[in-house]
Short mmCIF file of C-alpha atoms and ligand atoms in Angstrom, two decimals:
data_model
loop_
_atom_site.label_atom_id
_atom_site.label_comp_id
_atom_site.label_asym_id
_atom_site.label_seq_id
_atom_site.Cartn_x
_atom_site.Cartn_y
_atom_site.Cartn_z
CA MET A 1 124.51 94.72 114.86
CA ILE A 2 124.23 96.76 118.01
CA LEU A 3 121.25 95.61 120.00
CA PHE A 4 119.57 98.88 120.72
CA ASN A 5 116.01 99.58 119.79
CA LEU A 6 116.03 103.26 119.08
CA LYS A 7 112.29 103.48 118.56
CA LYS A 8 111.53 102.04 122.00
CA ASN A 9 114.31 103.75 123.90
CA TYR A 10 114.27 107.13 122.31
CA ALA A 11 112.00 108.74 124.91
CA MET A 12 114.24 107.50 127.69
CA LEU A 13 117.26 108.99 125.98
CA SER A 14 115.80 112.32 125.10
CA GLY A 15 116.50 113.67 128.59
CA ARG A 16 120.21 113.33 128.10
CA PHE A 17 120.52 116.82 126.84
CA LEU A 18 124.22 117.28 127.35
CA LEU A 19 125.10 114.08 125.59
CA THR A 20 122.80 115.04 122.74
CA CYS A 21 124.57 118.35 122.32
CA LEU A 22 127.94 116.65 122.29
CA VAL A 23 126.81 114.10 119.76
CA PHE A 24 125.35 116.85 117.60
CA VAL A 25 128.59 118.78 117.62
CA SER A 26 130.65 115.75 116.75
CA PHE A 27 128.13 114.44 114.25
CA THR A 28 128.26 117.57 112.15
CA HIS A 29 131.98 116.84 111.75
CA LEU A 30 131.10 113.50 110.22
CA GLN A 31 129.57 115.16 107.22
CA ALA A 32 132.87 115.88 105.54
CA GLN A 33 133.08 116.37 101.81
CA GLY A 34 134.06 113.06 100.25
CA ASP A 35 132.05 110.91 102.67
CA LEU A 36 129.30 110.70 100.06
CA PRO A 37 129.37 110.34 96.27
CA SER A 38 129.09 113.70 94.59
CA ASP A 39 127.60 112.71 91.25
CA PHE A 40 123.90 112.57 92.06
CA LEU A 41 121.30 114.24 89.86
CA SER A 42 121.57 118.01 90.16
CA LYS A 43 119.06 120.12 92.06
CA GLU A 44 118.37 121.89 88.76
CA PHE A 45 117.26 118.57 87.29
CA HIS A 46 114.69 117.98 90.02
CA LYS A 47 113.45 121.56 89.90
CA GLU A 48 113.00 121.34 86.14
CA ARG A 49 111.09 118.05 86.51
CA ARG A 50 108.73 119.69 89.00
CA GLU A 51 108.26 122.55 86.55
CA GLN A 52 107.47 120.11 83.74
CA LEU A 53 104.92 118.34 85.92
CA ARG A 54 103.37 121.68 86.87
CA ARG A 55 102.87 122.43 83.18
CA LYS A 56 100.99 119.18 82.73
CA LEU A 57 98.74 119.59 85.78
CA PRO A 58 95.14 120.61 85.15
CA LYS A 59 94.04 124.15 85.98
CA ASN A 60 93.60 125.08 89.63
CA SER A 61 95.08 121.85 90.98
CA VAL A 62 97.67 120.55 93.41
CA ALA A 63 99.69 117.31 93.18
CA VAL A 64 100.68 115.59 96.42
CA PHE A 65 103.42 112.95 96.68
CA PHE A 66 104.45 110.90 99.68
CA ALA A 67 107.83 109.30 100.39
CA ASN A 68 108.07 105.50 100.39
CA PRO A 69 107.34 103.72 103.67
CA VAL A 70 110.11 102.19 105.75
CA ARG A 71 109.76 98.41 105.45
CA ASN A 72 110.37 96.13 108.38
CA ARG A 73 112.56 93.08 107.75
CA ALA A 74 112.15 91.45 111.15
CA ASN A 75 111.91 92.55 114.77
CA ASP A 76 113.88 95.82 115.06
CA VAL A 77 115.66 95.53 111.71
CA ASP A 78 114.32 97.36 108.66
CA PHE A 79 115.11 96.78 104.99
CA ILE A 80 117.54 99.27 103.51
CA TYR A 81 115.44 102.30 102.70
CA HIS A 82 114.64 103.02 99.06
CA GLN A 83 112.85 106.20 98.10
CA ASP A 84 109.72 106.13 95.97
CA PRO A 85 111.02 106.79 92.43
CA ASN A 86 108.44 109.51 91.67
CA PHE A 87 109.39 111.28 94.87
CA TYR A 88 113.09 110.93 94.12
CA TYR A 89 112.64 112.13 90.53
CA LEU A 90 110.87 115.27 91.67
CA THR A 91 112.99 116.06 94.72
CA GLY A 92 116.28 114.15 95.03
CA TYR A 93 115.28 113.47 98.65
CA LYS A 94 116.36 110.01 99.79
CA GLU A 95 114.87 109.90 103.30
CA PRO A 96 111.50 108.63 104.56
CA ASP A 97 108.55 110.43 106.20
CA ALA A 98 108.19 113.29 103.75
CA VAL A 99 105.43 114.88 101.67
CA LEU A 100 105.66 117.13 98.63
CA LEU A 101 103.00 119.54 97.33
CA ILE A 102 103.26 120.95 93.80
CA PHE A 103 100.72 123.65 92.99
CA LYS A 104 99.63 124.50 89.48
CA ASP A 105 99.37 128.19 90.34
CA ASN A 106 101.19 130.49 92.71
CA GLN A 107 99.86 130.48 96.27
CA THR A 108 100.15 133.35 98.72
CA ALA A 109 101.48 132.71 102.23
CA ALA A 110 100.31 134.58 105.36
CA ASN A 111 103.37 136.85 105.02
CA SER A 112 102.27 137.67 101.41
CA LYS A 113 105.13 135.69 99.87
CA THR A 114 104.17 133.61 96.86
CA TYR A 115 105.16 129.98 96.38
CA ASN A 116 104.21 127.09 94.14
CA GLU A 117 105.67 124.08 95.99
CA ILE A 118 106.37 122.95 99.56
CA ILE A 119 108.18 119.96 100.97
CA PHE A 120 107.86 118.60 104.51
CA VAL A 121 110.78 116.42 105.62
CA GLN A 122 112.02 114.61 108.69
CA PRO A 123 113.81 116.94 111.12
CA ARG A 124 117.47 116.89 112.04
CA ASP A 125 117.94 114.85 115.21
CA ALA A 126 121.43 114.23 116.54
CA MET A 127 120.60 111.10 118.48
CA ARG A 128 118.67 109.46 115.70
CA GLU A 129 121.27 110.45 113.13
CA MET A 130 123.95 108.78 115.23
CA TRP A 131 122.03 105.50 114.99
CA THR A 132 120.36 105.54 111.61
CA GLY A 133 122.20 108.02 109.45
CA ARG A 134 122.41 111.56 108.23
CA ARG A 135 119.36 113.70 107.64
CA LEU A 136 119.13 116.81 105.50
CA GLY A 137 116.45 118.47 107.60
CA ASP A 138 114.40 121.41 106.35
CA LYS A 139 117.42 123.69 105.88
CA GLY A 140 119.50 121.02 104.14
CA VAL A 141 116.66 120.44 101.71
CA MET A 142 116.69 124.12 100.81
CA ASP A 143 120.50 124.33 100.58
CA GLN A 144 121.20 121.06 98.83
CA LEU A 145 118.03 120.25 96.91
CA GLY A 146 117.13 123.78 95.90
CA PHE A 147 113.69 124.12 97.47
CA GLU A 148 112.66 127.66 98.35
CA GLN A 149 110.32 126.43 101.06
CA SER A 150 110.78 123.47 103.31
CA PHE A 151 109.36 122.53 106.71
CA ASN A 152 109.84 119.81 109.24
CA ASN A 153 107.20 117.11 108.86
CA GLY A 154 105.83 117.95 112.32
CA GLU A 155 104.48 121.18 110.78
CA PHE A 156 102.35 119.42 108.17
CA LYS A 157 99.40 118.82 110.51
CA LYS A 158 98.83 122.48 111.24
CA TYR A 159 100.03 123.87 107.91
CA ASN A 160 97.10 125.72 106.47
CA VAL A 161 96.33 124.52 102.94
CA ASP A 162 92.68 124.79 101.95
CA PHE A 163 92.46 121.75 99.69
CA SER A 164 88.76 122.38 99.07
CA LYS A 165 89.53 125.42 96.89
CA PHE A 166 91.22 123.33 94.18
CA ASP A 167 89.35 121.85 91.24
CA GLN A 168 91.56 118.79 91.62
CA VAL A 169 93.82 117.33 94.32
CA LEU A 170 95.93 114.71 92.58
CA PHE A 171 97.75 111.92 94.43
CA TYR A 172 98.44 108.21 94.24
CA ASP A 173 95.92 106.32 96.37
CA PHE A 174 97.29 104.61 99.46
CA PHE A 175 97.99 100.92 99.85
CA ASN A 176 97.33 100.94 103.61
CA ASP A 177 100.65 99.21 104.15
CA THR A 178 102.42 101.84 106.23
CA ARG A 179 103.33 101.07 109.84
CA ASP A 180 102.84 103.64 112.55
CA ASN A 181 105.96 104.17 114.62
CA PRO A 182 104.48 105.11 118.02
CA ALA A 183 107.64 107.04 118.93
CA ASP A 184 107.21 109.43 115.98
CA SER A 185 104.04 111.49 115.66
CA SER A 186 104.98 112.79 112.18
CA ASP A 187 106.07 109.64 110.41
CA LEU A 188 104.57 108.65 107.07
CA TYR A 189 101.61 106.95 108.73
CA ASN A 190 100.72 110.19 110.51
CA LEU A 191 101.36 112.36 107.44
CA ILE A 192 98.92 110.23 105.45
CA GLU A 193 96.32 110.31 108.21
CA GLN A 194 96.69 114.09 108.51
CA PHE A 195 96.36 114.47 104.75
CA LYS A 196 93.22 112.34 104.72
CA VAL A 197 91.61 114.64 107.25
CA LYS A 198 92.68 117.74 105.31
CA VAL A 199 91.21 116.53 102.00
CA ASN A 200 88.17 114.79 103.40
CA TYR A 201 89.33 111.42 102.09
CA PRO A 202 86.36 109.17 101.35
CA SER A 203 85.30 106.25 103.50
CA LYS A 204 85.81 102.71 102.17
CA ASP A 205 82.24 102.60 100.78
CA GLN A 206 82.57 105.93 99.02
CA LEU A 207 85.83 104.80 97.42
CA THR A 208 84.02 102.24 95.29
CA VAL A 209 82.12 104.91 93.35
CA SER A 210 83.69 107.06 90.64
CA ARG A 211 85.08 110.54 91.29
CA GLU A 212 82.26 112.15 89.32
CA GLN A 213 79.69 110.34 91.43
CA ARG A 214 81.54 111.16 94.65
CA LYS A 215 81.47 114.81 93.68
CA ASN A 216 84.73 115.61 95.43
CA ASN A 217 87.95 117.01 94.03
CA LEU A 218 90.21 114.02 94.75
CA ASN A 219 91.88 112.54 91.68
CA MET A 220 93.76 109.33 92.53
CA THR A 221 94.33 108.07 88.99
CA GLY A 222 95.43 111.05 86.90
CA LEU A 223 98.92 111.58 88.23
CA ASP A 224 100.33 108.35 86.88
CA GLY A 225 99.76 109.37 83.24
CA TYR A 226 101.74 112.59 83.76
CA MET A 227 104.55 110.73 85.53
CA ARG A 228 104.70 108.15 82.73
CA GLU A 229 105.01 110.89 80.12
CA LEU A 230 107.74 112.63 82.09
CA ARG A 231 109.79 109.69 83.31
CA GLY A 232 109.53 107.71 80.07
CA VAL A 233 111.74 110.13 78.13
CA LYS A 234 115.17 110.46 79.70
CA THR A 235 117.21 113.66 79.93
CA GLU A 236 120.95 113.74 79.22
CA GLU A 237 121.66 113.73 82.95
CA GLU A 238 119.62 110.56 83.43
CA LEU A 239 121.15 108.91 80.38
CA GLU A 240 124.60 109.35 81.85
CA PHE A 241 123.60 107.29 84.91
CA ILE A 242 121.82 104.67 82.83
CA ARG A 243 124.90 104.28 80.64
CA LYS A 244 127.04 103.89 83.73
CA ALA A 245 124.69 101.30 85.30
CA VAL A 246 124.65 99.39 82.02
CA LEU A 247 128.41 99.47 81.57
CA VAL A 248 129.06 98.27 85.11
CA SER A 249 126.51 95.48 84.62
CA CYS A 250 128.14 94.42 81.33
CA GLN A 251 131.49 94.25 83.12
CA GLY A 252 129.85 92.07 85.79
CA GLN A 253 128.65 89.66 83.10
CA ILE A 254 132.12 89.57 81.52
CA GLU A 255 133.87 88.92 84.83
CA VAL A 256 131.51 86.04 85.60
CA MET A 257 132.04 84.56 82.14
CA LYS A 258 135.78 84.60 82.84
CA ALA A 259 135.55 83.31 86.40
CA LEU A 260 132.82 80.65 86.13
CA LYS A 261 133.78 77.09 86.97
CA PRO A 262 131.67 73.96 87.48
CA GLY A 263 131.04 73.46 91.19
CA MET A 264 130.55 77.12 92.01
CA SER A 265 127.28 77.96 93.76
CA GLU A 266 124.61 80.21 92.31
CA ARG A 267 125.20 82.53 95.28
CA GLU A 268 128.91 82.73 94.54
CA ILE A 269 128.18 83.72 90.95
CA GLN A 270 125.71 86.33 92.18
CA GLY A 271 128.40 87.53 94.58
CA ILE A 272 130.92 88.03 91.77
CA HIS A 273 128.46 90.14 89.79
CA GLU A 274 127.53 92.25 92.78
CA PHE A 275 131.15 92.68 93.85
CA VAL A 276 132.00 93.97 90.38
CA PHE A 277 129.05 96.42 90.48
CA LYS A 278 130.18 97.76 93.81
CA LYS A 279 133.83 97.93 92.82
CA TYR A 280 132.69 100.40 90.16
CA GLN A 281 130.77 102.43 92.79
CA ALA A 282 127.25 101.23 91.98
CA GLU A 283 125.28 101.47 95.20
CA ASP A 284 123.25 98.33 94.83
CA VAL A 285 121.36 96.04 92.50
CA GLY A 286 118.31 97.57 90.81
CA TYR A 287 116.27 94.42 91.54
CA PRO A 288 117.08 91.11 93.19
CA SER A 289 119.72 89.26 91.17
CA ILE A 290 118.53 86.20 89.26
CA VAL A 291 121.12 83.43 88.87
CA GLY A 292 119.49 80.16 87.84
CA ALA A 293 121.34 77.07 86.68
CA GLY A 294 119.58 74.33 84.68
CA HIS A 295 115.94 73.99 85.73
CA ASN A 296 116.18 77.00 88.01
CA GLY A 297 116.53 79.13 84.88
CA CYS A 298 112.94 78.22 83.98
CA ILE A 299 111.65 80.24 86.95
CA LEU A 300 111.37 83.70 85.46
CA HIS A 301 112.09 85.68 88.60
CA TYR A 302 114.17 83.07 90.45
CA ILE A 303 115.87 85.02 93.22
CA GLU A 304 116.68 82.30 95.77
CA ASN A 305 119.96 81.51 93.96
CA TYR A 306 120.37 78.57 96.31
CA LYS A 307 121.89 75.81 94.18
CA PRO A 308 125.11 74.79 95.94
CA GLU A 309 126.96 73.52 92.86
CA VAL A 310 126.34 74.30 89.19
CA SER A 311 127.09 71.43 86.82
CA SER A 312 129.01 71.46 83.56
CA LYS A 313 125.95 70.09 81.72
CA GLU A 314 123.87 73.13 82.58
CA LEU A 315 123.22 76.55 81.20
CA ILE A 316 123.15 79.32 83.72
CA LEU A 317 120.76 82.23 83.26
CA MET A 318 121.97 85.46 84.86
CA ASP A 319 119.60 88.45 84.94
CA LEU A 320 121.45 91.21 86.73
CA GLY A 321 121.34 94.97 86.88
CA ALA A 322 123.44 97.40 88.83
CA GLU A 323 121.78 100.50 90.23
CA TYR A 324 123.87 103.60 89.79
CA ARG A 325 122.63 106.78 91.51
CA GLY A 326 119.13 105.39 91.44
CA TYR A 327 119.10 104.24 87.79
CA THR A 328 119.13 100.57 86.96
CA ALA A 329 120.36 98.40 84.13
CA ASP A 330 118.59 95.13 83.29
CA ILE A 331 120.78 92.67 81.41
CA THR A 332 120.51 88.91 81.02
CA ARG A 333 123.11 86.56 79.68
CA THR A 334 122.75 82.79 79.50
CA ILE A 335 126.03 80.89 79.39
CA PRO A 336 127.17 77.25 79.47
CA VAL A 337 128.83 76.28 82.75
CA SER A 338 131.30 74.13 80.78
CA GLY A 339 132.39 77.07 78.63
CA LYS A 340 130.90 75.48 75.48
CA PHE A 341 127.26 75.33 74.35
CA SER A 342 126.00 71.84 73.46
CA ALA A 343 124.32 71.53 70.03
CA ASP A 344 120.85 71.51 71.63
CA GLN A 345 121.62 74.47 73.89
CA LYS A 346 122.96 76.41 70.91
CA ALA A 347 119.88 75.60 68.82
CA ILE A 348 117.60 77.14 71.46
CA TYR A 349 120.01 80.00 72.12
CA ASP A 350 120.12 81.03 68.48
CA ILE A 351 116.33 81.16 68.19
CA VAL A 352 116.24 83.59 71.11
CA LEU A 353 119.11 85.60 69.63
CA ASN A 354 117.34 85.81 66.26
CA ALA A 355 114.14 86.94 67.97
CA GLN A 356 116.04 89.67 69.75
CA GLU A 357 117.84 90.76 66.57
CA ALA A 358 114.53 90.96 64.71
CA ALA A 359 113.10 93.32 67.34
CA MET A 360 116.34 95.35 67.44
CA LYS A 361 116.02 96.00 63.70
CA LYS A 362 112.50 97.38 64.17
CA ALA A 363 112.87 99.49 67.31
CA LYS A 364 112.59 103.17 66.36
CA PRO A 365 110.36 106.17 67.08
CA GLY A 366 106.66 105.43 66.64
CA VAL A 367 106.91 101.65 67.10
CA SER A 368 105.03 100.10 70.05
CA PHE A 369 106.15 97.48 72.54
CA ALA A 370 103.25 95.33 71.30
CA GLU A 371 104.73 95.34 67.77
CA LEU A 372 108.18 94.39 69.04
CA ASN A 373 106.67 91.67 71.17
CA GLN A 374 104.83 90.21 68.21
CA ILE A 375 108.02 90.08 66.13
CA THR A 376 109.89 88.18 68.84
CA LYS A 377 106.97 85.75 69.30
CA GLN A 378 106.90 85.01 65.58
CA VAL A 379 110.60 84.17 65.46
CA VAL A 380 110.40 82.03 68.61
CA ASN A 381 107.35 80.13 67.37
CA LYS A 382 108.95 79.41 64.02
CA GLY A 383 112.14 78.25 65.71
CA LEU A 384 110.32 75.97 68.15
CA LYS A 385 108.28 74.49 65.33
CA ASP A 386 111.41 73.84 63.22
CA LEU A 387 112.94 71.94 66.16
CA GLY A 388 109.70 69.95 66.67
CA ILE A 389 109.17 71.35 70.16
CA ILE A 390 105.73 72.68 69.16
CA LYS A 391 103.60 71.27 66.37
CA SER A 392 102.40 74.48 64.76
CA GLU A 393 103.52 78.10 64.84
CA ASN A 394 100.07 79.07 66.10
CA GLU A 395 100.13 76.64 69.01
CA ASN A 396 99.42 78.13 72.42
CA HIS A 397 102.41 77.34 74.62
CA LEU A 398 104.20 78.53 77.71
CA TYR A 399 107.79 78.32 76.45
CA TYR A 400 107.90 82.14 76.06
CA PRO A 401 105.42 83.34 78.66
CA HIS A 402 106.40 87.02 79.04
CA GLY A 403 106.53 90.23 77.03
CA CYS A 404 109.73 91.33 75.32
CA CYS A 405 110.07 94.91 76.43
CA HIS A 406 109.78 97.38 79.25
CA HIS A 407 111.20 100.80 80.06
CA ILE A 408 114.19 101.05 82.40
CA GLY A 409 115.17 103.96 84.61
CA LEU A 410 114.62 104.64 88.28
CA ASP A 411 112.50 101.48 88.31
CA VAL A 412 113.60 98.33 86.57
CA HIS A 413 110.10 98.22 85.09
CA ASP A 414 110.07 101.94 84.64
CA LYS A 415 107.23 104.30 83.97
CA GLY A 416 106.75 105.23 80.34
CA MET A 417 104.30 105.11 77.44
CA ARG A 418 104.22 101.76 75.69
CA ASP A 419 102.30 102.61 72.53
CA ALA A 420 104.83 104.66 70.56
CA LEU A 421 108.55 104.78 71.27
CA GLN A 422 110.13 108.25 71.35
CA GLU A 423 113.69 109.50 71.18
CA ASN A 424 115.54 109.00 74.49
CA MET A 425 113.26 106.33 75.84
CA THR A 426 115.36 103.55 77.40
CA PHE A 427 114.05 100.01 77.40
CA THR A 428 114.86 96.31 77.20
CA ILE A 429 114.44 93.71 74.48
CA GLU A 430 114.40 90.35 76.25
CA PRO A 431 112.95 87.33 74.48
CA GLY A 432 113.37 83.94 76.13
CA ILE A 433 112.62 80.24 75.81
CA TYR A 434 112.13 78.13 78.93
CA ILE A 435 111.60 74.37 78.73
CA PRO A 436 110.89 72.95 82.19
CA GLU A 437 111.00 69.28 83.12
CA ASN A 438 107.98 67.24 81.98
CA SER A 439 107.22 69.63 79.12
CA ASP A 440 105.30 68.11 76.21
CA CYS A 441 108.36 67.69 73.99
CA ASP A 442 111.42 65.43 73.64
CA PRO A 443 113.07 65.23 77.11
CA ARG A 444 116.40 66.18 75.52
CA TRP A 445 115.18 69.81 75.64
CA TRP A 446 114.10 69.71 79.28
CA GLY A 447 116.00 72.05 81.56
CA ILE A 448 117.15 74.33 78.76
CA SER A 449 116.20 77.92 79.46
CA VAL A 450 117.60 80.93 77.66
CA ARG A 451 116.88 84.62 78.07
CA ILE A 452 118.88 87.28 76.30
CA GLU A 453 118.17 90.76 77.56
CA ASP A 454 119.75 93.98 76.40
CA ASP A 455 119.21 97.66 77.06
CA PHE A 456 118.52 100.26 74.37
CA ARG A 457 117.93 103.94 73.80
CA ILE A 458 115.68 105.18 71.04
CA THR A 459 117.49 107.61 68.72
CA LYS A 460 116.07 109.95 66.06
CA ASN A 461 115.77 107.18 63.50
CA GLY A 462 116.47 103.90 65.25
CA ASN A 463 118.06 102.72 68.45
CA GLU A 464 121.36 102.63 70.30
CA HIS A 465 122.38 99.29 71.79
CA LEU A 466 123.56 100.38 75.23
CA SER A 467 124.64 96.94 76.49
CA SER A 468 126.51 95.76 73.40
CA TYR A 469 129.67 95.52 75.51
CA ALA A 470 128.45 92.28 77.12
CA PRO A 471 129.24 89.30 74.83
CA ARG A 472 126.00 88.03 73.31
CA THR A 473 126.57 85.51 70.52
CA THR A 474 127.53 81.94 71.41
CA ASP A 475 130.95 82.46 69.76
CA ASP A 476 131.65 85.64 71.73
CA ILE A 477 130.51 84.10 75.01
CA GLU A 478 132.67 80.99 74.48
CA ALA A 479 135.68 83.15 73.59
CA THR A 480 135.19 85.31 76.70
CA MET A 481 134.87 82.26 78.92
CA LYS A 482 138.36 81.18 77.83
CA LEU A 483 139.94 84.42 79.09
CA PRO A 484 141.82 84.46 82.39
CA SER A 485 140.00 85.96 85.36
CA PRO A 486 141.41 88.10 88.18
CA LEU A 487 139.55 85.63 90.42
CA ASP A 488 141.51 82.58 89.16
CA ASN A 489 143.98 83.10 92.00
CA PHE A 490 141.40 84.12 94.55
CA VAL A 491 141.39 81.01 96.71
CA LEU A 492 140.02 81.20 100.22
CA PRO A 493 141.34 78.87 102.92
CA GLU A 494 139.23 75.91 103.90
CA LEU A 495 137.06 76.88 106.86
CA LYS A 496 138.45 75.23 109.94
CA GLY A 497 136.82 77.21 112.71
CA LYS A 498 138.63 77.77 116.00
CA LYS A 499 142.07 76.21 116.42
N1 LIG B 501 114.87 91.55 85.68
C1 LIG B 501 113.49 91.61 85.52
C2 LIG B 501 113.12 91.70 84.11
O1 LIG B 501 113.88 91.33 83.26
O2 LIG B 501 112.11 92.21 83.74
MN1 MN B 502 113.73 93.09 82.01
MN1 MN B 503 115.96 91.26 83.56
#
């Protein structure tokens, strides 16, 4: 890491005009074809999505979207930037400090040109791009993302939009969690502040009363319903990425099954998965990887993955999803570290498997997540009762404390309607049983936790099991764990430090 705080030193550097010019000239050479993947969503996709949203918007309205904030990790290091999925879906823009306006009706500019959308983006800046990466700039956004109108974000403040003339100005309300970078007067913080002035954003007290009572045209709740309807049903282009993310994630599960040995650390297992994802060109994980051995598997979103050595008595629960061009898989496999399920582990495993199978049989257009959830709960409760872990099938318990299903897409818990599945919705079925230490049952069950999570697409009459490639029955998992692994001969030298 080069110790140079760009934010603080930028002003000092800006006088170095000649150097800037030289950097700019050489930087443009860096943007060669092949330096970036070429299989992102097409500009036509994003344009069509904006058109679909425009159709849904109420009459005489405008929808306003802001890019995600940059998040600080510590001191002068930020987390890797991730665009807000709504913003990405509608634009394809992957940079911060941007705002998008989508108008229901055509607007007329001062030069009499008509337009129905505008995007404001961060400007090209040779010095900053040298430190923090390429920027599209206003022209790049028009060339590469297909916008007819684009401006640098510095123009937003004085850009003349009379928001008072609209019946509704729709936007997601702000979380007040955006930092102001003092070196940038048009960063997201400023864009939001400028927008608030433009729309006469209510004071804190006014915010507690309803929109009707406030008698203004700001609608901070309506947009989400439209985005759920749109994003919940995937297009062919999106499905291609989801299939790829799922396939890569299945391969990750298979490679770990082959490579796993007692004594490995949870982190090492996580590393194998993530290496496999990246080997197949996935850019990242879609959510923090969960690799929990034994009791750690009982923590639903266990992301520390800190256990130094997994033991042959334990199950290991691995909930992992590659993100491919923004779209994430979400797949969980639970496997025995020894390569063979004990009788008790298998008994719990098969209840979860049966619960999943029962929901898989029912998932088709018109069915709700609530119905699928209920089916899985019934099977789990019956199974737990048969094993004597609960006393009655109606007993309230915490052995299966979560729902069975959610949409997947640009978010791991993606936007979508939950009341009636439709063709080309993509979602998980993920029942689980978790029996932590000191549970009110025979201690022989303590420390057994099983989740089985697969990804599906709703078809015309049923569903397509997207993640069927990852072994799922105890027999298939045990057989896979016997296969040789390319990592069997991957032995690193003992760390000795300096000679
Ligand atoms: N990986 C998070 C979930 O399964 O919902
Ligand atoms: Mn999930
Ligand atoms: Mn998951």
